[in-house]
Coordinates of C-alpha atoms in Angstrom, one line a residue:
Chain U
M1 CA -32.4 18.9 -1.0
V2 CA -35.8 19.4 0.3
T3 CA -37.6 20.5 -2.9
T4 CA -36.6 20.0 -6.5
T5 CA -37.5 22.3 -9.3
P6 CA -38.3 21.1 -12.7
L7 CA -35.1 22.6 -14.1
E8 CA -33.1 20.8 -11.4
E9 CA -34.8 17.6 -12.5
E10 CA -33.9 18.3 -15.9
L11 CA -30.3 18.9 -15.2
R12 CA -30.1 15.9 -13.0
L13 CA -31.2 13.7 -15.8
L14 CA -28.7 15.3 -18.1
A15 CA -25.8 14.9 -15.6
G16 CA -27.0 11.4 -14.7
S17 CA -26.9 10.5 -18.3
V18 CA -23.1 10.9 -18.5
P19 CA -21.4 7.4 -18.9
D20 CA -18.9 6.2 -16.4
P21 CA -15.5 6.7 -18.0
E22 CA -14.2 3.3 -17.1
L23 CA -17.6 1.2 -17.4
P24 CA -19.2 3.2 -20.2
V25 CA -21.8 0.7 -20.2
L26 CA -23.2 2.4 -17.1
T27 CA -24.5 5.9 -16.5
L28 CA -23.5 7.9 -13.5
Q29 CA -27.1 7.7 -12.5
E30 CA -27.2 3.9 -12.7
L31 CA -23.8 3.8 -10.9
G32 CA -25.4 5.7 -8.2
V33 CA -22.6 8.3 -7.6
L34 CA -24.5 11.3 -8.5
R35 CA -25.9 12.7 -5.3
S36 CA -27.6 16.1 -6.1
V37 CA -28.0 18.9 -8.7
E38 CA -28.9 22.2 -7.1
V39 CA -29.5 25.5 -9.0
L40 CA -27.9 28.2 -6.9
G41 CA -28.9 31.1 -9.1
P42 CA -29.4 32.1 -12.7
G43 CA -26.7 30.0 -14.8
R44 CA -25.2 28.6 -11.5
V45 CA -25.4 25.0 -10.8
E46 CA -23.8 22.9 -8.0
V47 CA -23.5 19.2 -8.4
E48 CA -22.6 16.7 -5.7
L49 CA -20.7 13.5 -6.8
T50 CA -19.4 10.7 -4.7
P51 CA -16.5 8.3 -5.7
T52 CA -16.8 4.7 -5.8
Y53 CA -13.5 4.2 -4.2
T54 CA -11.5 7.0 -2.5
G55 CA -8.7 6.8 -5.0
C56 CA -10.9 6.4 -8.1
P57 CA -9.0 7.9 -10.9
A58 CA -12.0 8.3 -13.0
I59 CA -13.5 11.0 -10.7
G60 CA -11.7 13.8 -12.6
T61 CA -13.0 12.6 -16.0
M62 CA -16.6 12.4 -14.5
V63 CA -16.4 15.9 -13.2
A64 CA -15.2 17.2 -16.6
D65 CA -17.9 15.4 -18.4
I66 CA -20.7 16.7 -16.1
E67 CA -19.4 20.2 -16.5
Q68 CA -19.3 19.7 -20.2
V69 CA -22.8 18.4 -20.5
L70 CA -24.3 21.2 -18.3
H71 CA -22.3 23.9 -20.3
D72 CA -23.7 22.5 -23.4
H73 CA -27.2 22.9 -21.9
G74 CA -26.5 26.6 -21.4
I75 CA -25.3 26.6 -17.7
P76 CA -22.2 28.8 -17.7
D77 CA -21.4 28.3 -14.0
V78 CA -21.1 24.6 -13.0
S79 CA -19.3 23.6 -9.7
V80 CA -19.0 19.7 -9.0
R81 CA -18.2 18.9 -5.5
T82 CA -17.0 15.5 -4.3
V83 CA -18.6 14.3 -1.2
L84 CA -17.6 11.3 0.7
A85 CA -20.5 10.8 3.2
P86 CA -22.7 8.7 3.3
A87 CA -19.9 6.4 1.7
W88 CA -21.0 4.9 -1.7
S89 CA -22.0 1.3 -1.5
T90 CA -22.4 -1.3 -4.4
D91 CA -26.0 -1.4 -3.2
D92 CA -26.4 2.1 -4.8
I93 CA -26.0 0.4 -8.4
S94 CA -29.6 0.4 -9.8
A95 CA -31.4 -2.8 -10.9
E96 CA -30.9 -1.5 -14.5
G97 CA -27.2 -1.1 -13.9
R98 CA -26.7 -4.4 -12.6
R99 CA -28.4 -6.0 -15.6
K100 CA -26.2 -3.9 -17.8
L101 CA -23.0 -5.1 -16.0
A102 CA -23.9 -8.7 -16.5
E103 CA -24.8 -8.1 -20.0
F104 CA -21.4 -6.5 -20.5
G105 CA -19.6 -9.5 -19.1
I106 CA -19.2 -8.2 -15.5
A107 CA -20.7 -10.2 -12.7
P108 CA -22.7 -7.5 -10.6
P109 CA -22.1 -7.1 -7.1
R110 CA -24.3 -9.1 -4.6
P111 CA -26.8 -7.3 -2.6
G112 CA -26.1 -6.3 1.0
G113 CA -22.6 -5.2 0.8
P114 CA -19.5 -7.1 1.9
A115 CA -20.2 -7.4 5.6
G116 CA -20.5 -11.0 7.1
P117 CA -20.1 -14.4 5.9
V118 CA -23.8 -14.5 4.4
A119 CA -22.8 -12.4 1.4
L120 CA -19.7 -14.3 0.7
S121 CA -21.5 -17.7 0.8
L122 CA -23.9 -16.6 -2.1
A123 CA -22.6 -17.8 -5.3
I124 CA -21.3 -15.5 -7.9
R125 CA -22.8 -16.4 -11.5
C126 CA -20.6 -16.4 -14.6
P127 CA -21.7 -13.7 -16.8
H128 CA -20.9 -15.8 -19.9
C129 CA -22.5 -19.1 -19.4
G130 CA -24.7 -18.5 -16.1
S131 CA -22.9 -21.1 -14.1
T132 CA -22.6 -20.5 -10.3
D133 CA -19.6 -22.7 -10.2
T134 CA -16.9 -20.0 -10.2
E135 CA -13.7 -19.3 -8.4
L136 CA -11.8 -16.4 -7.1
L137 CA -8.4 -15.7 -8.9
S138 CA -7.6 -12.4 -7.5
R139 CA -9.4 -10.0 -5.1
F140 CA -8.1 -7.1 -7.2
S141 CA -8.6 -6.9 -11.0
S142 CA -8.4 -4.4 -13.8
T143 CA -9.7 -1.6 -11.5
A144 CA -10.1 -1.4 -7.6
C145 CA -13.7 -2.0 -7.7
K146 CA -13.4 -5.5 -9.3
A147 CA -12.2 -8.9 -8.5
L148 CA -11.0 -11.4 -11.0
R149 CA -12.7 -14.8 -11.2
R150 CA -12.9 -17.8 -13.5
C151 CA -15.8 -19.9 -14.4
A152 CA -15.3 -23.7 -13.8
S153 CA -18.0 -24.5 -16.4
C154 CA -16.9 -22.6 -19.3
R155 CA -13.5 -21.8 -18.2
E156 CA -13.6 -18.1 -19.0
P157 CA -12.1 -15.6 -16.6
F158 CA -14.4 -12.6 -15.8
D159 CA -14.5 -9.6 -13.6
H160 CA -16.8 -9.3 -10.6
F161 CA -17.9 -5.9 -9.4
K162 CA -17.0 -6.8 -5.7
E163 CA -19.2 -5.7 -2.9
L164 CA -18.4 -2.4 -1.1
Chain Q
M1 CA -9.5 22.3 10.4
T2 CA -8.0 23.4 13.8
P3 CA -4.4 23.1 13.9
S4 CA -4.6 20.0 16.0
S5 CA -6.9 18.3 13.4
S6 CA -4.3 19.3 10.8
A7 CA -1.6 17.5 12.6
G8 CA -3.8 14.3 12.7
A9 CA -4.7 14.6 9.1
L10 CA -0.9 14.9 8.3
A11 CA -0.2 11.8 10.3
L12 CA -2.9 9.5 8.8
G13 CA -2.3 11.1 5.4
D14 CA 1.5 10.4 5.3
D15 CA 0.9 6.8 6.5
A16 CA -1.3 6.3 3.5
L17 CA 0.9 8.2 1.1
V18 CA 4.1 6.6 2.0
L19 CA 2.6 3.0 2.1
S20 CA 1.2 3.8 -1.3
H21 CA 4.5 4.6 -2.7
R22 CA 6.2 1.5 -1.2
L23 CA 3.4 -0.7 -2.8
G24 CA 3.7 1.1 -6.1
E25 CA 7.4 0.0 -6.1
W26 CA 6.2 -3.7 -6.6
A27 CA 4.6 -2.7 -10.0
G28 CA 6.2 -5.0 -12.5
H29 CA 8.2 -6.9 -10.0
A30 CA 5.5 -9.0 -8.1
P31 CA 5.7 -12.8 -8.2
V32 CA 2.6 -13.1 -10.3
L33 CA 0.6 -10.7 -12.6
E34 CA -2.6 -10.9 -10.1
E35 CA -0.3 -9.6 -7.4
D36 CA 1.1 -6.8 -9.6
V37 CA -2.3 -5.7 -10.1
A38 CA -3.6 -6.3 -6.5
L39 CA -0.7 -4.3 -4.9
A40 CA -1.2 -1.5 -7.4
N41 CA -5.0 -1.5 -6.5
I42 CA -4.2 -1.2 -2.8
A43 CA -1.7 1.5 -3.4
L44 CA -4.4 3.4 -5.4
D45 CA -6.8 3.1 -2.5
L46 CA -4.1 4.4 -0.1
L47 CA -3.3 7.2 -2.5
G48 CA -6.8 8.3 -2.7
Q49 CA -7.2 8.3 1.2
A50 CA -3.8 10.3 1.2
R51 CA -5.1 12.8 -1.1
V52 CA -8.4 13.5 0.9
L53 CA -6.4 13.7 4.1
L54 CA -3.5 16.0 2.9
S55 CA -6.0 18.2 1.1
L56 CA -7.5 18.9 4.6
V57 CA -4.1 20.4 5.7
G58 CA -3.0 22.3 2.5
D59 CA -1.8 21.8 -1.1
E60 CA -1.5 17.9 -1.5
D61 CA 1.3 18.3 -4.1
E62 CA 3.4 20.6 -2.1
L63 CA 2.9 18.4 0.9
A64 CA 3.9 15.2 -1.0
Y65 CA 6.7 16.6 -3.1
L66 CA 8.3 19.6 -1.3
R67 CA 8.5 18.6 2.4
E68 CA 11.8 17.5 3.8
E69 CA 12.0 14.1 5.5
R70 CA 11.7 15.6 9.1
A71 CA 8.3 17.2 8.2
F72 CA 6.6 13.7 7.4
R73 CA 4.7 12.3 10.3
N74 CA 4.2 8.6 9.1
L75 CA 5.0 5.6 11.0
Q76 CA 8.3 4.2 10.5
L77 CA 6.6 0.9 9.7
V78 CA 5.2 2.0 6.5
E79 CA 8.5 3.4 5.1
Q80 CA 10.4 0.1 5.6
E81 CA 11.6 -1.2 2.4
N82 CA 9.6 -3.8 0.5
G83 CA 12.3 -6.6 1.0
D84 CA 11.0 -10.0 -0.4
F85 CA 7.2 -10.7 -0.9
G86 CA 6.9 -12.2 2.6
H87 CA 8.4 -9.1 4.2
S88 CA 6.0 -6.8 2.4
I89 CA 3.0 -9.1 3.3
A90 CA 4.0 -8.9 6.9
R91 CA 4.2 -5.1 6.7
Q92 CA 0.7 -5.4 5.1
L93 CA -0.7 -7.5 7.7
Y94 CA 0.5 -5.4 10.6
F95 CA -0.6 -2.1 9.0
S96 CA -4.0 -3.1 7.5
T97 CA -5.0 -4.7 10.7
Y98 CA -4.1 -1.5 12.5
Q99 CA -5.9 0.8 9.9
Q100 CA -9.0 -1.4 9.8
L101 CA -9.3 -1.1 13.5
L102 CA -8.3 2.6 13.7
Y103 CA -10.6 3.7 10.9
G104 CA -13.3 1.6 12.3
Q105 CA -13.3 3.5 15.6
L106 CA -13.0 7.0 13.8
A107 CA -16.0 5.9 11.5
A108 CA -18.1 5.1 14.5
G109 CA -17.5 8.5 16.1
D110 CA -18.6 12.0 14.9
G111 CA -15.0 13.5 14.6
V112 CA -13.5 15.3 11.6
F113 CA -12.1 12.2 10.1
A114 CA -15.5 10.1 10.4
P115 CA -16.7 10.6 6.8
L116 CA -13.3 9.6 5.3
A117 CA -12.8 6.7 7.7
A118 CA -16.2 5.2 6.9
K119 CA -15.5 5.4 3.4
A120 CA -12.0 4.0 3.5
V121 CA -12.6 1.3 6.1
K122 CA -14.5 -0.5 3.5
E123 CA -11.7 -0.6 1.2
V124 CA -9.2 -1.5 3.9
D125 CA -11.3 -4.5 4.6
Y126 CA -10.1 -5.9 1.5
H127 CA -6.6 -5.0 2.0
R128 CA -6.6 -6.8 5.4
D129 CA -8.1 -9.9 3.9
H130 CA -5.5 -9.9 1.1
A131 CA -2.7 -9.6 3.6
E132 CA -4.4 -12.4 5.7
Q133 CA -4.8 -14.7 2.7
W134 CA -1.1 -14.4 1.9
T135 CA 0.0 -14.9 5.5
L136 CA -1.9 -18.2 5.7
R137 CA -0.6 -19.1 2.3
L138 CA 3.1 -18.3 2.9
G139 CA 3.2 -19.4 6.5
D140 CA 1.4 -22.8 6.0
G141 CA 3.0 -23.3 2.4
T142 CA 6.6 -24.6 1.8
A143 CA 9.4 -24.4 4.4
E144 CA 11.0 -21.8 2.4
S145 CA 7.8 -19.6 2.3
H146 CA 7.2 -20.3 5.9
E147 CA 10.7 -19.2 6.9
R148 CA 10.6 -16.0 4.8
M149 CA 7.3 -15.0 6.2
Q150 CA 8.5 -15.5 9.8
R151 CA 11.6 -13.5 9.0
G152 CA 9.4 -10.5 7.6
L153 CA 7.2 -10.7 10.6
D154 CA 10.2 -10.7 13.1
A155 CA 12.1 -8.0 11.3
L156 CA 9.0 -5.5 11.4
W157 CA 7.9 -6.2 14.9
R158 CA 9.9 -3.7 16.5
F159 CA 8.1 -1.0 14.4
T160 CA 4.6 -2.1 15.4
G161 CA 4.5 -0.3 18.8
E162 CA 4.5 3.2 17.5
M163 CA 1.0 2.4 16.0
F164 CA -0.7 2.5 19.4
Q165 CA 0.8 5.9 20.7
P166 CA -1.9 8.4 20.7
V167 CA -1.7 10.7 17.7
E168 CA -2.2 14.4 18.2
G169 CA -5.5 15.5 16.6
V170 CA -6.8 12.0 16.1
D171 CA -9.4 12.2 18.8
G172 CA -12.0 9.7 20.1
V173 CA -9.8 6.6 19.8
D174 CA -9.3 4.0 22.4
W175 CA -5.5 3.3 21.8
Q176 CA -5.3 0.8 24.5
S177 CA -8.3 -1.3 23.2
L178 CA -6.8 -0.7 19.6
H179 CA -3.6 -2.3 20.6
T180 CA -5.3 -5.3 22.3
S181 CA -7.6 -5.9 19.4
W182 CA -4.7 -5.6 16.9
H183 CA -2.6 -8.2 19.0
T184 CA -5.5 -10.6 19.2
S185 CA -6.3 -10.3 15.4
V186 CA -2.7 -10.7 14.2
S187 CA -2.0 -13.6 16.7
S188 CA -5.1 -15.4 15.4
V189 CA -3.9 -15.1 11.7
L190 CA -0.4 -16.1 12.6
K191 CA -1.5 -19.0 14.5
R192 CA -3.8 -20.3 11.6
A193 CA -0.7 -19.8 9.4
T194 CA 1.4 -22.0 11.6
L195 CA 3.6 -18.9 12.4
T196 CA 4.9 -17.6 15.6
V197 CA 4.0 -14.2 17.1
P198 CA 7.2 -12.5 17.7
E199 CA 8.1 -12.0 21.2
G200 CA 10.6 -9.1 21.2
P201 CA 9.8 -5.5 22.2
Q202 CA 7.4 -3.6 19.9
T203 CA 9.6 -0.6 19.8
G204 CA 13.2 -0.1 19.2
S205 CA 15.2 1.4 22.2
W206 CA 16.4 4.1 19.8
S207 CA 13.2 4.8 18.1
A208 CA 11.2 6.5 20.6
G209 CA 7.9 6.2 18.6
A210 CA 9.8 8.5 16.2
G211 CA 8.0 8.8 12.9
R212 CA 5.1 10.6 14.4
Q213 CA 7.8 13.2 15.7
G214 CA 9.6 13.4 12.2
L215 CA 12.4 11.1 12.9
H216 CA 12.7 8.4 10.2
T217 CA 14.8 5.5 9.3
E218 CA 17.5 5.4 6.8
P219 CA 15.5 3.9 3.8
F220 CA 13.0 6.7 4.0
G221 CA 15.3 9.4 2.7
R222 CA 16.1 7.4 -0.4
M223 CA 12.5 6.7 -0.9
L224 CA 11.6 10.4 -0.8
A225 CA 14.4 11.2 -3.2
E226 CA 13.0 9.0 -5.6
M227 CA 9.3 10.0 -5.1
Q228 CA 10.2 13.7 -5.1
H229 CA 12.7 13.9 -7.6
L230 CA 10.6 14.6 -10.8
H231 CA 8.5 17.3 -9.1
R232 CA 11.7 19.1 -7.7
S233 CA 13.7 18.8 -10.9
H234 CA 10.7 20.0 -13.1
P235 CA 8.7 22.4 -11.0
G236 CA 5.2 22.8 -12.5
A237 CA 5.6 20.0 -15.2
T238 CA 2.2 18.6 -16.3
W239 CA 1.4 15.5 -18.4

């Protein structure tokens, strides 16, 4: 997208304000999955969306929700395309998104993605008590994008949005 | 999509679809709840990859539910029954190591599969790590877990050779170096797990690299019957 019209800006804000179906504390904009909103013609808009994980089952609901919010804004013809490249990364989650995740009880992903031993050595902070003394229980949790951990200080289990 | 690329998408897509179904069979049966969740999540990743790949070829549902056994192009390795947990982890180690290396090569190229591979390889990193951690734990665990893990590795070894035969339509892959890297990686894990790298041939004399040619092993027919039953018995049914 080389230039963005004011209408496209407005529609992007609208589409970006849609909450994530599985993590409603985050908007799609904060999750970083909304790639572009383009007006193709009068009443005709194309949205590009990228999945967090290839098999993310929430993508269908995201598409329907985006269509709905744009329909409600008077755009009759909305097509939402799913794009894979460039691949989504947890680094695409905004700072505000990370803050909200922690507030919601989910440890946010560490910056820099999963590559290399450096990221792995950084401590993951318990979102409940703030302790960095936490241990991995399972690499996979309630959804593919989360790992299950336990805090050694307050003993509470918690989800960690794992680096991708 | 050229016809050749379609053939490649079918092969990679069927690997992901069939292994996804096998892992899904663990739901409710895994040794601990966390593993139920982990295996289902890995299955979901693979299903997502399968959907993208099969959609490049045609209608994903038709391809998954209405093809006969002979029309599937998956490796024989992924269709093997789950067996015990060690057997399934052996299959996971063999396949996820292969998929990680293969998708890594595809992601680095500029072929038709590069975007999907770049996306999927990050998911597969976690699958391989999961398989490695369990291999270490079972191999270097009790005498019982060690023996079962070794049994799984030995039983599936003869299905591993097929992975390194060039796949039609999957271009830009150095299959020889893939094989070497795979062997090095798997051997390193097995050594640390106090397990033995199986020594027999990596292909059965009867198999002739057959999954990619549509020749499958006995358990596959039963798996398909279960997987396709609902769709075939109730065409067009929706939730």
